[in-house]
JSON list of C-alpha atoms in Angstrom, two decimals:
[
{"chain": "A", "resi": 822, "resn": "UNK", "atom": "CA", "xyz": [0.00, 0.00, 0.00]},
{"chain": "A", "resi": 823, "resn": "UNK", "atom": "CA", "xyz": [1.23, 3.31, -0.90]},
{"chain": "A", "resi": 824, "resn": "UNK", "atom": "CA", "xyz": [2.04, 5.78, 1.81]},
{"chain": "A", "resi": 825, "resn": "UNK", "atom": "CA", "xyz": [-0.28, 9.01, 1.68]},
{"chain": "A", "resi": 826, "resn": "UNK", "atom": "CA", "xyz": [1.90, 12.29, 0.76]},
{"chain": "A", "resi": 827, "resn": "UNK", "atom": "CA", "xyz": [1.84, 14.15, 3.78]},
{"chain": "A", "resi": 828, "resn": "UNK", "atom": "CA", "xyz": [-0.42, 17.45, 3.73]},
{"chain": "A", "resi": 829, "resn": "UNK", "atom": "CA", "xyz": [-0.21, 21.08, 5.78]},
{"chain": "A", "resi": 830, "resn": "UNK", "atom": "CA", "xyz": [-4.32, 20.73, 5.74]},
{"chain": "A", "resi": 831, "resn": "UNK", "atom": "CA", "xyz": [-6.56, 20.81, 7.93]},
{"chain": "A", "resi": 832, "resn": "UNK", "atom": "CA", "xyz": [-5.60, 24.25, 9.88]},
{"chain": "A", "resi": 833, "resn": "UNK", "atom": "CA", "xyz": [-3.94, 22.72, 12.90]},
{"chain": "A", "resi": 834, "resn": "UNK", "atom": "CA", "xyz": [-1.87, 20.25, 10.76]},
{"chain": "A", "resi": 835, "resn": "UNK", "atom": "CA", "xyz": [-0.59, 23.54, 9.04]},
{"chain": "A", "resi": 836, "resn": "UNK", "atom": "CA", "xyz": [-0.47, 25.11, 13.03]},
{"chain": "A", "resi": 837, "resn": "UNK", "atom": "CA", "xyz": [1.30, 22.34, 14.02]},
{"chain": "A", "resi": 838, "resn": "UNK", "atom": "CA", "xyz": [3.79, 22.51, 11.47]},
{"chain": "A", "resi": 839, "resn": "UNK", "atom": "CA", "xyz": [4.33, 26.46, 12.41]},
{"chain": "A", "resi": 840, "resn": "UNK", "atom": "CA", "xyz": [5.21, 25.66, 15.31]},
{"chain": "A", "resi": 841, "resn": "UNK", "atom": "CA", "xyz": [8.01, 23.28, 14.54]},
{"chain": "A", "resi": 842, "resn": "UNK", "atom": "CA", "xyz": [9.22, 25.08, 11.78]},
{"chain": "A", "resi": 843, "resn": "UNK", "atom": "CA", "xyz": [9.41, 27.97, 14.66]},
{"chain": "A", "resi": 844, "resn": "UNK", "atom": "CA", "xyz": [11.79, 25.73, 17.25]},
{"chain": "A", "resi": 845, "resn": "UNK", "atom": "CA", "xyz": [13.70, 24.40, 14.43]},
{"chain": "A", "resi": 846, "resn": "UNK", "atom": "CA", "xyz": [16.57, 26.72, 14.79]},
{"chain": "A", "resi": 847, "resn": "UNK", "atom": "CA", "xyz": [17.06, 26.59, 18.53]},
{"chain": "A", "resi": 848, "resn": "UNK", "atom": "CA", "xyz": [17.38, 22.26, 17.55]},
{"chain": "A", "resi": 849, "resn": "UNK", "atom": "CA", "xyz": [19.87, 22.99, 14.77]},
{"chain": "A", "resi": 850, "resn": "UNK", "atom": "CA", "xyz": [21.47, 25.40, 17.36]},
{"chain": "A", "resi": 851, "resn": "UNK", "atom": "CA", "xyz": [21.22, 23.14, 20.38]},
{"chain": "A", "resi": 852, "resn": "UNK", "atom": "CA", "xyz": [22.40, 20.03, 18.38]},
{"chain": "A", "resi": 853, "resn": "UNK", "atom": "CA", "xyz": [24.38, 21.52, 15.32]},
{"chain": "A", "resi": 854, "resn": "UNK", "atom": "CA", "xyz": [21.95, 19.09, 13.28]},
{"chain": "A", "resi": 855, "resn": "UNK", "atom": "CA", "xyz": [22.50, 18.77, 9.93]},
{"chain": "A", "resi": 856, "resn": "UNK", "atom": "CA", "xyz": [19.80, 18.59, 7.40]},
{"chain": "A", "resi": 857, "resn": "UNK", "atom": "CA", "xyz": [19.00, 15.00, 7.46]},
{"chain": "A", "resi": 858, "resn": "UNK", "atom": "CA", "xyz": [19.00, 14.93, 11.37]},
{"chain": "A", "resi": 859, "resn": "UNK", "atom": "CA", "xyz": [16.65, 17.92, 11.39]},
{"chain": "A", "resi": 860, "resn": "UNK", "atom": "CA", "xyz": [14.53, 16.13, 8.69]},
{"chain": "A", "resi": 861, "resn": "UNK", "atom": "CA", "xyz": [14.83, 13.15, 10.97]},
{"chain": "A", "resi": 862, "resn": "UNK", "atom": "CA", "xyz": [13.47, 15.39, 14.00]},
{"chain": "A", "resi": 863, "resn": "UNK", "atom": "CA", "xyz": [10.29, 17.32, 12.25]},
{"chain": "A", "resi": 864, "resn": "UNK", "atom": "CA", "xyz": [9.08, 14.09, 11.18]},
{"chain": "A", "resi": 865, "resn": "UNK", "atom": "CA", "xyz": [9.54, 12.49, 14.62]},
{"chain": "A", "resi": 866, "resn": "UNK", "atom": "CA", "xyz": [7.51, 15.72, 16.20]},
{"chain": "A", "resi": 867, "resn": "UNK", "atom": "CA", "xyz": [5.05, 15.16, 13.67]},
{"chain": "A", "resi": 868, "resn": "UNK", "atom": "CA", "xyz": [5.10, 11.58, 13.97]},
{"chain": "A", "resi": 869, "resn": "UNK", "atom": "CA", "xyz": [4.94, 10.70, 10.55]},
{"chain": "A", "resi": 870, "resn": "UNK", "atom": "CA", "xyz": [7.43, 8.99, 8.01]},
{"chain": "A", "resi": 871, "resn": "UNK", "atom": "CA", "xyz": [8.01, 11.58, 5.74]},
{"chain": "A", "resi": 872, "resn": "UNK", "atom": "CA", "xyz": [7.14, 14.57, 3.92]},
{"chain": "A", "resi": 873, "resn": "UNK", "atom": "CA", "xyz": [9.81, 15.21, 1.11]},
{"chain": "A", "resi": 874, "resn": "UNK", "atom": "CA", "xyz": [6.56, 13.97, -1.56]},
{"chain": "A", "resi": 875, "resn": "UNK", "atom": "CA", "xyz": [4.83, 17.58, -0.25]},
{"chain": "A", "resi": 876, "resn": "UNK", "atom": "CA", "xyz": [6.91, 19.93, -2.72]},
{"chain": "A", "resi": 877, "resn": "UNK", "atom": "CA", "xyz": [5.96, 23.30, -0.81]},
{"chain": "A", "resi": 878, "resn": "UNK", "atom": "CA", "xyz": [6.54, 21.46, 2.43]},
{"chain": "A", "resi": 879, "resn": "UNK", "atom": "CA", "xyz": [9.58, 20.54, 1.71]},
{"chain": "A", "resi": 880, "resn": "UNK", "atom": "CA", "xyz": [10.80, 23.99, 0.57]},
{"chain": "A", "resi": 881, "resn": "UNK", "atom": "CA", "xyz": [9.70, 25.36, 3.88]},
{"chain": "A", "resi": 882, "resn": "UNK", "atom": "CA", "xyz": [12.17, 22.80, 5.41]},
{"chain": "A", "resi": 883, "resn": "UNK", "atom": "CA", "xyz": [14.88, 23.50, 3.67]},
{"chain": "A", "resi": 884, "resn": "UNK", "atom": "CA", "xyz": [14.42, 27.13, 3.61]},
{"chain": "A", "resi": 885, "resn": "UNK", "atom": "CA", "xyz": [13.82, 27.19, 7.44]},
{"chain": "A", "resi": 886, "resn": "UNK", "atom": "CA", "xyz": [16.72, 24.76, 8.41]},
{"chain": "A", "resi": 887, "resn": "UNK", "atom": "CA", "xyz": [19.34, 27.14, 5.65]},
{"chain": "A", "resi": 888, "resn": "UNK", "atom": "CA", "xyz": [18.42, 29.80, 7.94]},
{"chain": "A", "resi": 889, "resn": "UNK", "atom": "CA", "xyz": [19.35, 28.42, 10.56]},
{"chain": "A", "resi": 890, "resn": "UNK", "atom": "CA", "xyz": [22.16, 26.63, 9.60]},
{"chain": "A", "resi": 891, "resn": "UNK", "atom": "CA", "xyz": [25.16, 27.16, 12.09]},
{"chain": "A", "resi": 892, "resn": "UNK", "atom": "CA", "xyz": [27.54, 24.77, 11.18]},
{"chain": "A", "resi": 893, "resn": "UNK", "atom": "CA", "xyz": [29.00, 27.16, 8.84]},
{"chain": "A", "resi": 894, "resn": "UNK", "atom": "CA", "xyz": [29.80, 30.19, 11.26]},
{"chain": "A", "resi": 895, "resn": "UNK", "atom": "CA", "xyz": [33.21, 31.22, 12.05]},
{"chain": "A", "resi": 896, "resn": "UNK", "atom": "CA", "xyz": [33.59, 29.71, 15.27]},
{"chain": "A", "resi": 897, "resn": "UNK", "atom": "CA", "xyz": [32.97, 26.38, 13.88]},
{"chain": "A", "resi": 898, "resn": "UNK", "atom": "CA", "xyz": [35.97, 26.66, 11.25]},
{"chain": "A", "resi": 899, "resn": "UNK", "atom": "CA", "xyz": [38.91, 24.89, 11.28]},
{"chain": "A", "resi": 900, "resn": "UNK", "atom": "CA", "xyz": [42.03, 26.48, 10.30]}
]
C-alpha cells in the first residue's frame, strides 16, 4: 500500500507545522543538526514517516533549516 503524501491541511496540521518550523533553529542550534538529522526530527515531532513527496513542504524545510544553519559560522571553522 502506498504511503499518503503528507499534507499542511486541515488548519492545525498547518499550526502544528508552524510551530516546529518555529523551534527548528534553537534544535539545529542546540544540536548543530545537519539537514538529514533535522529532517529526521520534524518528522519524529510530527510523527509521521516523511514529507519530502509535499513539494511546498519541503521547501519550507529547507528554507527554514538554511536559515538556521550554524555549522557554517566562524567559530565552527577549522584552520
Amino acid at each position: 500500500m502506498a504511503q499518503a503524501i503528507f499534507s499542511l491541511t486541515p488548519p492545525e496540521q498547518q499550526a502544528k507545522w508552524d510551530s516546529i518550523m518555529g523551534q527548528m533553529c534553537v534544535f539545529v542550534y542546540e544540536t548543530n543538526a545537519d539537514l538529514d538529522m533535522a529532517y529526521d526530527w520534524v518528522c519524529d515531532q510530527l510523527e509521521i514517516d516523511s514529507f519530502v513527496d509535499n513539494e511546498a513542504a519541503w521547501q519550507d524545510f529547507y528554507q527554514t533549516w538554511e536559515s538556521c544553519d550554524n555549522r557554517n559560522t566562524m567559530e565552527y571553522m577549522i584552520d
